[in-house]
Amino acid sequence: QVELEESGGGSVQSGGSLRLSCASSGDVYNTLCMGWFRQAPGKEREGVASIGSNGRTTYADSVQGRFTISQDIATNTLTLQMDNLKSEDTAVYSCAAVRGFCDGGDFYLRADAYLYWGQGTRVTVSS
């Protein structure tokens, strides 16, 4: 079992930045493939970014160049740096994980690629 807990959400004005963190605990001794997802009110959950076992990162077109995903294996922490935020980035952001090796490609922007989920943290961007 893997437990995930997000932090770092909040309110920011358009053009601002936020940094989200996801702490992993439990059976994290195996390699984890991880990703960030978001769900805006009235919309379906959307894959935002993923990072593979080899460090390869993949981003949704809507956040490419503005968001950066990174992973600190020593502390079992996944991070999403969000810069130049826009009002359309407003959503609940969740981290997700699955054990095993992965290449972090487009497949890992799909929710069904993951087994473990955090509760989410809310991000509100005002224009």
mmCIF file of N, CA and C in Angstrom:
data_model
loop_
_atom_site.group_PDB
_atom_site.id
_atom_site.type_symbol
_atom_site.label_atom_id
_atom_site.label_comp_id
_atom_site.label_asym_id
_atom_site.label_seq_id
_atom_site.Cartn_x
_atom_site.Cartn_y
_atom_site.Cartn_z
ATOM 1 N N GLN A 1 0.848 -1.190 0.000
ATOM 2 C CA GLN A 1 0.000 0.000 0.000
ATOM 3 C C GLN A 1 0.886 1.243 0.000
ATOM 4 N N VAL A 2 0.498 2.216 -0.771
ATOM 5 C CA VAL A 2 1.215 3.491 -0.845
ATOM 6 C C VAL A 2 0.240 4.605 -0.485
ATOM 7 N N GLU A 3 0.645 5.474 0.425
ATOM 8 C CA GLU A 3 -0.170 6.626 0.778
ATOM 9 C C GLU A 3 0.455 7.883 0.190
ATOM 10 N N LEU A 4 -0.394 8.746 -0.324
ATOM 11 C CA LEU A 4 0.055 9.987 -0.946
ATOM 12 C C LEU A 4 -0.657 11.168 -0.295
ATOM 13 N N GLU A 5 0.080 12.215 -0.016
ATOM 14 C CA GLU A 5 -0.522 13.401 0.583
ATOM 15 C C GLU A 5 0.024 14.651 -0.083
ATOM 16 N N GLU A 6 -0.879 15.430 -0.678
ATOM 17 C CA GLU A 6 -0.498 16.661 -1.354
ATOM 18 C C GLU A 6 -0.503 17.847 -0.393
ATOM 19 N N SER A 7 0.288 18.847 -0.729
ATOM 20 C CA SER A 7 0.292 20.113 0.001
ATOM 21 C C SER A 7 0.740 21.218 -0.945
ATOM 22 N N GLY A 8 0.503 22.452 -0.543
ATOM 23 C CA GLY A 8 1.003 23.584 -1.310
ATOM 24 C C GLY A 8 -0.027 24.328 -2.122
ATOM 25 N N GLY A 9 -1.273 23.853 -2.114
ATOM 26 C CA GLY A 9 -2.298 24.567 -2.861
ATOM 27 C C GLY A 9 -2.634 25.898 -2.204
ATOM 28 N N GLY A 10 -3.394 26.717 -2.914
ATOM 29 C CA GLY A 10 -3.784 28.003 -2.370
ATOM 30 C C GLY A 10 -4.342 28.895 -3.458
ATOM 31 N N SER A 11 -4.412 30.164 -3.148
ATOM 32 C CA SER A 11 -4.941 31.149 -4.090
ATOM 33 C C SER A 11 -3.819 32.064 -4.548
ATOM 34 N N VAL A 12 -3.840 32.387 -5.826
ATOM 35 C CA VAL A 12 -2.798 33.229 -6.409
ATOM 36 C C VAL A 12 -3.406 34.008 -7.564
ATOM 37 N N GLN A 13 -2.817 35.133 -7.868
ATOM 38 C CA GLN A 13 -3.286 35.916 -8.997
ATOM 39 C C GLN A 13 -2.677 35.393 -10.293
ATOM 40 N N SER A 14 -3.357 35.674 -11.370
ATOM 41 C CA SER A 14 -2.875 35.275 -12.682
ATOM 42 C C SER A 14 -1.454 35.792 -12.900
ATOM 43 N N GLY A 15 -0.603 34.906 -13.432
ATOM 44 C CA GLY A 15 0.797 35.232 -13.623
ATOM 45 C C GLY A 15 1.688 34.829 -12.473
ATOM 46 N N GLY A 16 1.087 34.433 -11.375
ATOM 47 C CA GLY A 16 1.841 34.030 -10.200
ATOM 48 C C GLY A 16 2.294 32.586 -10.260
ATOM 49 N N SER A 17 2.903 32.138 -9.152
ATOM 50 C CA SER A 17 3.461 30.786 -9.083
ATOM 51 C C SER A 17 3.012 30.090 -7.805
ATOM 52 N N LEU A 18 2.942 28.773 -7.891
ATOM 53 C CA LEU A 18 2.712 27.921 -6.734
ATOM 54 C C LEU A 18 3.558 26.669 -6.895
ATOM 55 N N ARG A 19 3.894 26.069 -5.774
ATOM 56 C CA ARG A 19 4.667 24.831 -5.784
ATOM 57 C C ARG A 19 3.904 23.792 -4.970
ATOM 58 N N LEU A 20 3.494 22.730 -5.652
ATOM 59 C CA LEU A 20 2.789 21.633 -4.996
ATOM 60 C C LEU A 20 3.765 20.511 -4.645
ATOM 61 N N SER A 21 3.503 19.875 -3.523
ATOM 62 C CA SER A 21 4.302 18.722 -3.119
ATOM 63 C C SER A 21 3.401 17.535 -2.854
ATOM 64 N N CYS A 22 3.943 16.352 -3.050
ATOM 65 C CA CYS A 22 3.232 15.107 -2.794
ATOM 66 C C CYS A 22 4.178 14.186 -2.042
ATOM 67 N N ALA A 23 3.861 13.912 -0.793
ATOM 68 C CA ALA A 23 4.683 13.038 0.026
ATOM 69 C C ALA A 23 4.176 11.615 -0.058
ATOM 70 N N SER A 24 5.082 10.682 -0.322
ATOM 71 C CA SER A 24 4.738 9.265 -0.410
ATOM 72 C C SER A 24 5.161 8.553 0.863
ATOM 73 N N SER A 25 4.353 7.624 1.314
ATOM 74 C CA SER A 25 4.700 6.815 2.471
ATOM 75 C C SER A 25 4.104 5.424 2.284
ATOM 76 N N GLY A 26 4.521 4.518 3.138
ATOM 77 C CA GLY A 26 4.049 3.152 3.016
ATOM 78 C C GLY A 26 5.067 2.311 2.263
ATOM 79 N N ASP A 27 4.589 1.475 1.368
ATOM 80 C CA ASP A 27 5.460 0.554 0.628
ATOM 81 C C ASP A 27 6.087 1.251 -0.571
ATOM 82 N N VAL A 28 6.995 2.182 -0.303
ATOM 83 C CA VAL A 28 7.594 2.956 -1.394
ATOM 84 C C VAL A 28 8.978 2.450 -1.752
ATOM 85 N N TYR A 29 9.332 1.245 -1.294
ATOM 86 C CA TYR A 29 10.664 0.738 -1.564
ATOM 87 C C TYR A 29 10.850 0.373 -3.026
ATOM 88 N N ASN A 30 9.758 0.083 -3.704
ATOM 89 C CA ASN A 30 9.856 -0.176 -5.136
ATOM 90 C C ASN A 30 9.771 1.128 -5.909
ATOM 91 N N THR A 31 10.275 1.093 -7.116
ATOM 92 C CA THR A 31 10.209 2.281 -7.954
ATOM 93 C C THR A 31 8.757 2.680 -8.191
ATOM 94 N N LEU A 32 8.504 3.944 -8.074
ATOM 95 C CA LEU A 32 7.169 4.470 -8.325
ATOM 96 C C LEU A 32 7.152 5.326 -9.578
ATOM 97 N N CYS A 33 6.163 5.108 -10.415
ATOM 98 C CA CYS A 33 5.868 6.030 -11.500
ATOM 99 C C CYS A 33 4.839 6.999 -10.947
ATOM 100 N N MET A 34 5.008 8.271 -11.207
ATOM 101 C CA MET A 34 4.123 9.239 -10.570
ATOM 102 C C MET A 34 3.663 10.313 -11.537
ATOM 103 N N GLY A 35 2.535 10.891 -11.208
ATOM 104 C CA GLY A 35 1.983 11.934 -12.044
ATOM 105 C C GLY A 35 1.122 12.907 -11.256
ATOM 106 N N TRP A 36 0.823 14.013 -11.882
ATOM 107 C CA TRP A 36 -0.092 15.014 -11.331
ATOM 108 C C TRP A 36 -1.311 15.110 -12.236
ATOM 109 N N PHE A 37 -2.446 15.197 -11.610
ATOM 110 C CA PHE A 37 -3.707 15.352 -12.319
ATOM 111 C C PHE A 37 -4.458 16.538 -11.727
ATOM 112 N N ARG A 38 -5.445 17.028 -12.462
ATOM 113 C CA ARG A 38 -6.281 18.091 -11.928
ATOM 114 C C ARG A 38 -7.709 17.915 -12.419
ATOM 115 N N GLN A 39 -8.618 18.432 -11.625
ATOM 116 C CA GLN A 39 -10.022 18.405 -12.010
ATOM 117 C C GLN A 39 -10.651 19.738 -11.657
ATOM 118 N N ALA A 40 -11.097 20.429 -12.685
ATOM 119 C CA ALA A 40 -11.771 21.710 -12.511
ATOM 120 C C ALA A 40 -13.259 21.464 -12.327
ATOM 121 N N PRO A 41 -13.958 22.399 -11.710
ATOM 122 C CA PRO A 41 -15.405 22.236 -11.503
ATOM 123 C C PRO A 41 -16.133 21.983 -12.821
ATOM 124 N N GLY A 42 -16.920 20.928 -12.862
ATOM 125 C CA GLY A 42 -17.709 20.617 -14.036
ATOM 126 C C GLY A 42 -16.941 19.993 -15.180
ATOM 127 N N LYS A 43 -15.660 19.681 -14.946
ATOM 128 C CA LYS A 43 -14.840 19.101 -16.012
ATOM 129 C C LYS A 43 -14.286 17.751 -15.591
ATOM 130 N N GLU A 44 -13.841 16.983 -16.573
ATOM 131 C CA GLU A 44 -13.245 15.691 -16.292
ATOM 132 C C GLU A 44 -11.813 15.871 -15.762
ATOM 133 N N ARG A 45 -11.342 14.850 -15.055
ATOM 134 C CA ARG A 45 -9.968 14.862 -14.569
ATOM 135 C C ARG A 45 -9.004 14.858 -15.755
ATOM 136 N N GLU A 46 -7.954 15.627 -15.620
ATOM 137 C CA GLU A 46 -6.989 15.819 -16.716
ATOM 138 C C GLU A 46 -5.583 15.509 -16.221
ATOM 139 N N GLY A 47 -4.842 14.748 -16.994
ATOM 140 C CA GLY A 47 -3.444 14.508 -16.675
ATOM 141 C C GLY A 47 -2.631 15.758 -16.955
ATOM 142 N N VAL A 48 -1.807 16.168 -16.010
ATOM 143 C CA VAL A 48 -1.030 17.396 -16.129
ATOM 144 C C VAL A 48 0.429 17.104 -16.458
ATOM 145 N N ALA A 49 1.032 16.198 -15.692
ATOM 146 C CA ALA A 49 2.450 15.888 -15.886
ATOM 147 C C ALA A 49 2.750 14.527 -15.292
ATOM 148 N N SER A 50 3.751 13.859 -15.860
ATOM 149 C CA SER A 50 4.190 12.581 -15.315
ATOM 150 C C SER A 50 5.711 12.519 -15.351
ATOM 151 N N ILE A 51 6.241 11.649 -14.506
ATOM 152 C CA ILE A 51 7.686 11.437 -14.493
ATOM 153 C C ILE A 51 7.942 9.945 -14.399
ATOM 154 N N GLY A 52 8.801 9.455 -15.298
ATOM 155 C CA GLY A 52 9.063 8.038 -15.353
ATOM 156 C C GLY A 52 10.228 7.618 -14.478
ATOM 157 N N SER A 53 10.434 6.323 -14.416
ATOM 158 C CA SER A 53 11.524 5.762 -13.622
ATOM 159 C C SER A 53 12.883 6.235 -14.120
ATOM 160 N N ASN A 54 12.947 6.571 -15.391
ATOM 161 C CA ASN A 54 14.204 7.052 -15.985
ATOM 162 C C ASN A 54 14.312 8.573 -15.945
ATOM 163 N N GLY A 55 13.361 9.217 -15.285
ATOM 164 C CA GLY A 55 13.397 10.666 -15.174
ATOM 165 C C GLY A 55 12.725 11.398 -16.313
ATOM 166 N N ARG A 56 12.243 10.650 -17.301
ATOM 167 C CA ARG A 56 11.576 11.278 -18.445
ATOM 168 C C ARG A 56 10.289 11.951 -17.979
ATOM 169 N N THR A 57 10.079 13.166 -18.428
ATOM 170 C CA THR A 57 8.887 13.915 -18.051
ATOM 171 C C THR A 57 7.993 14.148 -19.265
ATOM 172 N N THR A 58 6.699 14.152 -19.009
ATOM 173 C CA THR A 58 5.710 14.413 -20.045
ATOM 174 C C THR A 58 4.700 15.403 -19.501
ATOM 175 N N TYR A 59 4.260 16.339 -20.338
ATOM 176 C CA TYR A 59 3.345 17.384 -19.909
ATOM 177 C C TYR A 59 2.147 17.485 -20.854
ATOM 178 N N ALA A 60 1.023 17.869 -20.293
ATOM 179 C CA ALA A 60 -0.118 18.217 -21.122
ATOM 180 C C ALA A 60 0.230 19.480 -21.899
ATOM 181 N N ASP A 61 -0.323 19.598 -23.096
ATOM 182 C CA ASP A 61 -0.034 20.769 -23.927
ATOM 183 C C ASP A 61 -0.394 22.067 -23.212
ATOM 184 N N SER A 62 -1.443 22.013 -22.401
ATOM 185 C CA SER A 62 -1.947 23.221 -21.744
ATOM 186 C C SER A 62 -0.989 23.780 -20.688
ATOM 187 N N VAL A 63 -0.032 22.964 -20.227
ATOM 188 C CA VAL A 63 0.883 23.429 -19.185
ATOM 189 C C VAL A 63 2.348 23.401 -19.622
ATOM 190 N N GLN A 64 2.593 22.875 -20.825
ATOM 191 C CA GLN A 64 3.966 22.780 -21.326
ATOM 192 C C GLN A 64 4.658 24.149 -21.280
ATOM 193 N N GLY A 65 5.855 24.176 -20.710
ATOM 194 C CA GLY A 65 6.601 25.418 -20.619
ATOM 195 C C GLY A 65 6.287 26.254 -19.390
ATOM 196 N N ARG A 66 5.236 25.897 -18.671
ATOM 197 C CA ARG A 66 4.862 26.660 -17.459
ATOM 198 C C ARG A 66 5.010 25.823 -16.193
ATOM 199 N N PHE A 67 4.780 24.520 -16.290
ATOM 200 C CA PHE A 67 4.836 23.620 -15.137
ATOM 201 C C PHE A 67 6.059 22.730 -15.260
ATOM 202 N N THR A 68 6.617 22.376 -14.087
ATOM 203 C CA THR A 68 7.759 21.472 -14.041
ATOM 204 C C THR A 68 7.536 20.418 -12.969
ATOM 205 N N ILE A 69 7.607 19.154 -13.363
ATOM 206 C CA ILE A 69 7.474 18.057 -12.418
ATOM 207 C C ILE A 69 8.857 17.554 -12.058
ATOM 208 N N SER A 70 9.051 17.227 -10.790
ATOM 209 C CA SER A 70 10.332 16.679 -10.359
ATOM 210 C C SER A 70 10.094 15.721 -9.201
ATOM 211 N N GLN A 71 11.090 14.887 -8.944
ATOM 212 C CA GLN A 71 10.941 13.857 -7.915
ATOM 213 C C GLN A 71 12.224 13.752 -7.112
ATOM 214 N N ASP A 72 12.095 13.774 -5.801
ATOM 215 C CA ASP A 72 13.225 13.562 -4.906
ATOM 216 C C ASP A 72 13.070 12.174 -4.302
ATOM 217 N N ILE A 73 13.825 11.224 -4.836
ATOM 218 C CA ILE A 73 13.687 9.843 -4.393
ATOM 219 C C ILE A 73 14.122 9.683 -2.938
ATOM 220 N N ALA A 74 15.108 10.451 -2.511
ATOM 221 C CA ALA A 74 15.625 10.328 -1.142
ATOM 222 C C ALA A 74 14.562 10.653 -0.109
ATOM 223 N N THR A 75 13.692 11.604 -0.434
ATOM 224 C CA THR A 75 12.649 12.006 0.519
ATOM 225 C C THR A 75 11.261 11.529 0.093
ATOM 226 N N ASN A 76 11.194 10.760 -0.987
ATOM 227 C CA ASN A 76 9.904 10.267 -1.498
ATOM 228 C C ASN A 76 8.915 11.407 -1.713
ATOM 229 N N THR A 77 9.391 12.461 -2.347
ATOM 230 C CA THR A 77 8.554 13.632 -2.571
ATOM 231 C C THR A 77 8.484 13.969 -4.050
ATOM 232 N N LEU A 78 7.273 14.157 -4.524
ATOM 233 C CA LEU A 78 7.012 14.597 -5.894
ATOM 234 C C LEU A 78 6.613 16.067 -5.836
ATOM 235 N N THR A 79 7.109 16.856 -6.778
ATOM 236 C CA THR A 79 6.855 18.287 -6.769
ATOM 237 C C THR A 79 6.320 18.729 -8.126
ATOM 238 N N LEU A 80 5.439 19.713 -8.099
ATOM 239 C CA LEU A 80 4.966 20.354 -9.320
ATOM 240 C C LEU A 80 5.135 21.852 -9.144
ATOM 241 N N GLN A 81 6.102 22.418 -9.849
ATOM 242 C CA GLN A 81 6.308 23.856 -9.859
ATOM 243 C C GLN A 81 5.433 24.452 -10.947
ATOM 244 N N MET A 82 4.570 25.368 -10.563
ATOM 245 C CA MET A 82 3.625 25.958 -11.512
ATOM 246 C C MET A 82 3.904 27.446 -11.617
ATOM 247 N N ASP A 83 4.306 27.882 -12.774
ATOM 248 C CA ASP A 83 4.629 29.284 -13.028
ATOM 249 C C ASP A 83 3.679 29.871 -14.061
ATOM 250 N N ASN A 84 3.590 31.193 -14.097
ATOM 251 C CA ASN A 84 2.734 31.885 -15.050
ATOM 252 C C ASN A 84 1.318 31.286 -15.041
ATOM 253 N N LEU A 85 0.776 31.170 -13.851
ATOM 254 C CA LEU A 85 -0.538 30.544 -13.706
ATOM 255 C C LEU A 85 -1.625 31.361 -14.370
ATOM 256 N N LYS A 86 -2.617 30.661 -14.889
ATOM 257 C CA LYS A 86 -3.745 31.271 -15.567
ATOM 258 C C LYS A 86 -5.026 30.865 -14.849
ATOM 259 N N SER A 87 -6.084 31.608 -15.092
ATOM 260 C CA SER A 87 -7.356 31.302 -14.420
ATOM 261 C C SER A 87 -7.837 29.893 -14.771
ATOM 262 N N GLU A 88 -7.523 29.435 -15.971
ATOM 263 C CA GLU A 88 -7.941 28.093 -16.380
ATOM 264 C C GLU A 88 -7.162 26.983 -15.689
ATOM 265 N N ASP A 89 -6.146 27.334 -14.898
ATOM 266 C CA ASP A 89 -5.428 26.340 -14.104
ATOM 267 C C ASP A 89 -6.136 26.057 -12.777
ATOM 268 N N THR A 90 -7.187 26.806 -12.497
ATOM 269 C CA THR A 90 -7.944 26.586 -11.257
ATOM 270 C C THR A 90 -8.547 25.186 -11.246
ATOM 271 N N ALA A 91 -8.229 24.428 -10.198
ATOM 272 C CA ALA A 91 -8.683 23.034 -10.114
ATOM 273 C C ALA A 91 -8.212 22.433 -8.794
ATOM 274 N N VAL A 92 -8.682 21.233 -8.533
ATOM 275 C CA VAL A 92 -8.114 20.424 -7.458
ATOM 276 C C VAL A 92 -7.032 19.547 -8.084
ATOM 277 N N TYR A 93 -5.839 19.637 -7.541
ATOM 278 C CA TYR A 93 -4.691 18.902 -8.067
ATOM 279 C C TYR A 93 -4.403 17.690 -7.182
ATOM 280 N N SER A 94 -4.214 16.548 -7.835
ATOM 281 C CA SER A 94 -3.942 15.308 -7.111
ATOM 282 C C SER A 94 -2.705 14.637 -7.683
ATOM 283 N N CYS A 95 -1.951 13.988 -6.813
ATOM 284 C CA CYS A 95 -0.843 13.180 -7.293
ATOM 285 C C CYS A 95 -1.281 11.718 -7.329
ATOM 286 N N ALA A 96 -0.624 10.970 -8.177
ATOM 287 C CA ALA A 96 -0.959 9.559 -8.368
ATOM 288 C C ALA A 96 0.316 8.750 -8.536
ATOM 289 N N ALA A 97 0.242 7.472 -8.205
ATOM 290 C CA ALA A 97 1.429 6.623 -8.281
ATOM 291 C C ALA A 97 1.045 5.200 -8.632
ATOM 292 N N VAL A 98 1.996 4.517 -9.212
ATOM 293 C CA VAL A 98 1.869 3.083 -9.472
ATOM 294 C C VAL A 98 3.270 2.499 -9.349
ATOM 295 N N ARG A 99 3.356 1.299 -8.792
ATOM 296 C CA ARG A 99 4.674 0.673 -8.633
ATOM 297 C C ARG A 99 5.165 0.149 -9.968
ATOM 298 N N GLY A 100 6.479 0.148 -10.099
ATOM 299 C CA GLY A 100 7.077 -0.460 -11.272
ATOM 300 C C GLY A 100 7.869 0.540 -12.076
ATOM 301 N N PHE A 101 8.490 0.053 -13.121
ATOM 302 C CA PHE A 101 9.279 0.891 -14.006
ATOM 303 C C PHE A 101 8.406 1.386 -15.142
ATOM 304 N N CYS A 102 8.579 2.636 -15.504
ATOM 305 C CA CYS A 102 7.804 3.193 -16.605
ATOM 306 C C CYS A 102 8.638 4.260 -17.289
ATOM 307 N N ASP A 103 8.241 4.583 -18.503
ATOM 308 C CA ASP A 103 9.018 5.564 -19.262
ATOM 309 C C ASP A 103 8.458 6.966 -19.170
ATOM 310 N N GLY A 104 7.376 7.129 -18.418
ATOM 311 C CA GLY A 104 6.834 8.461 -18.234
ATOM 312 C C GLY A 104 6.239 9.083 -19.475
ATOM 313 N N GLY A 105 5.875 8.317 -20.454
ATOM 314 C CA GLY A 105 5.328 8.843 -21.695
ATOM 315 C C GLY A 105 3.867 9.224 -21.599
ATOM 316 N N ASP A 106 3.228 9.426 -22.761
ATOM 317 C CA ASP A 106 1.854 9.909 -22.799
ATOM 318 C C ASP A 106 0.884 9.002 -22.055
ATOM 319 N N PHE A 107 1.141 7.700 -22.027
ATOM 320 C CA PHE A 107 0.245 6.772 -21.321
ATOM 321 C C PHE A 107 0.090 7.177 -19.866
ATOM 322 N N TYR A 108 1.134 7.754 -19.294
ATOM 323 C CA TYR A 108 1.119 8.076 -17.868
ATOM 324 C C TYR A 108 0.495 9.436 -17.584
ATOM 325 N N LEU A 109 -0.180 9.998 -18.595
ATOM 326 C CA LEU A 109 -1.078 11.126 -18.369
ATOM 327 C C LEU A 109 -2.528 10.643 -18.287
ATOM 328 N N ARG A 110 -2.701 9.332 -18.315
ATOM 329 C CA ARG A 110 -4.041 8.735 -18.185
ATOM 330 C C ARG A 110 -4.261 8.282 -16.749
ATOM 331 N N ALA A 111 -5.447 8.545 -16.235
ATOM 332 C CA ALA A 111 -5.752 8.197 -14.851
ATOM 333 C C ALA A 111 -5.700 6.692 -14.629
ATOM 334 N N ASP A 112 -6.068 5.907 -15.656
ATOM 335 C CA ASP A 112 -6.108 4.452 -15.467
ATOM 336 C C ASP A 112 -4.723 3.819 -15.439
ATOM 337 N N ALA A 113 -3.676 4.641 -15.589
ATOM 338 C CA ALA A 113 -2.308 4.120 -15.457
ATOM 339 C C ALA A 113 -1.898 3.985 -13.996
ATOM 340 N N TYR A 114 -2.688 4.557 -13.080
ATOM 341 C CA TYR A 114 -2.273 4.664 -11.683
ATOM 342 C C TYR A 114 -3.176 3.897 -10.743
ATOM 343 N N LEU A 115 -2.564 3.473 -9.635
ATOM 344 C CA LEU A 115 -3.287 2.697 -8.639
ATOM 345 C C LEU A 115 -3.555 3.493 -7.363
ATOM 346 N N TYR A 116 -2.621 4.365 -7.012
ATOM 347 C CA TYR A 116 -2.708 5.083 -5.739
ATOM 348 C C TYR A 116 -2.936 6.576 -6.003
ATOM 349 N N TRP A 117 -3.778 7.175 -5.163
ATOM 350 C CA TRP A 117 -4.152 8.573 -5.344
ATOM 351 C C TRP A 117 -4.144 9.311 -4.014
ATOM 352 N N GLY A 118 -3.755 10.581 -4.091
ATOM 353 C CA GLY A 118 -3.894 11.437 -2.927
ATOM 354 C C GLY A 118 -5.282 12.069 -2.902
ATOM 355 N N GLN A 119 -5.560 12.820 -1.842
ATOM 356 C CA GLN A 119 -6.866 13.443 -1.668
ATOM 357 C C GLN A 119 -7.023 14.729 -2.465
ATOM 358 N N GLY A 120 -5.915 15.334 -2.829
ATOM 359 C CA GLY A 120 -5.970 16.537 -3.642
ATOM 360 C C GLY A 120 -5.750 17.804 -2.842
ATOM 361 N N THR A 121 -5.301 18.833 -3.543
ATOM 362 C CA THR A 121 -5.125 20.155 -2.951
ATOM 363 C C THR A 121 -5.654 21.182 -3.943
ATOM 364 N N ARG A 122 -6.367 22.170 -3.424
ATOM 365 C CA ARG A 122 -7.072 23.113 -4.305
ATOM 366 C C ARG A 122 -6.162 24.266 -4.704
ATOM 367 N N VAL A 123 -6.215 24.586 -5.988
ATOM 368 C CA VAL A 123 -5.490 25.736 -6.540
ATOM 369 C C VAL A 123 -6.515 26.671 -7.180
ATOM 370 N N THR A 124 -6.488 27.929 -6.769
ATOM 371 C CA THR A 124 -7.390 28.928 -7.329
ATOM 372 C C THR A 124 -6.571 30.073 -7.891
ATOM 373 N N VAL A 125 -6.775 30.356 -9.163
ATOM 374 C CA VAL A 125 -6.055 31.435 -9.831
ATOM 375 C C VAL A 125 -7.065 32.500 -10.229
ATOM 376 N N SER A 126 -6.890 33.693 -9.721
ATOM 377 C CA SER A 126 -7.813 34.787 -10.027
ATOM 378 C C SER A 126 -7.195 35.715 -11.061
ATOM 379 N N SER A 127 -8.052 36.192 -11.935
ATOM 380 C CA SER A 127 -7.559 37.063 -13.019
ATOM 381 C C SER A 127 -7.606 38.515 -12.610
#
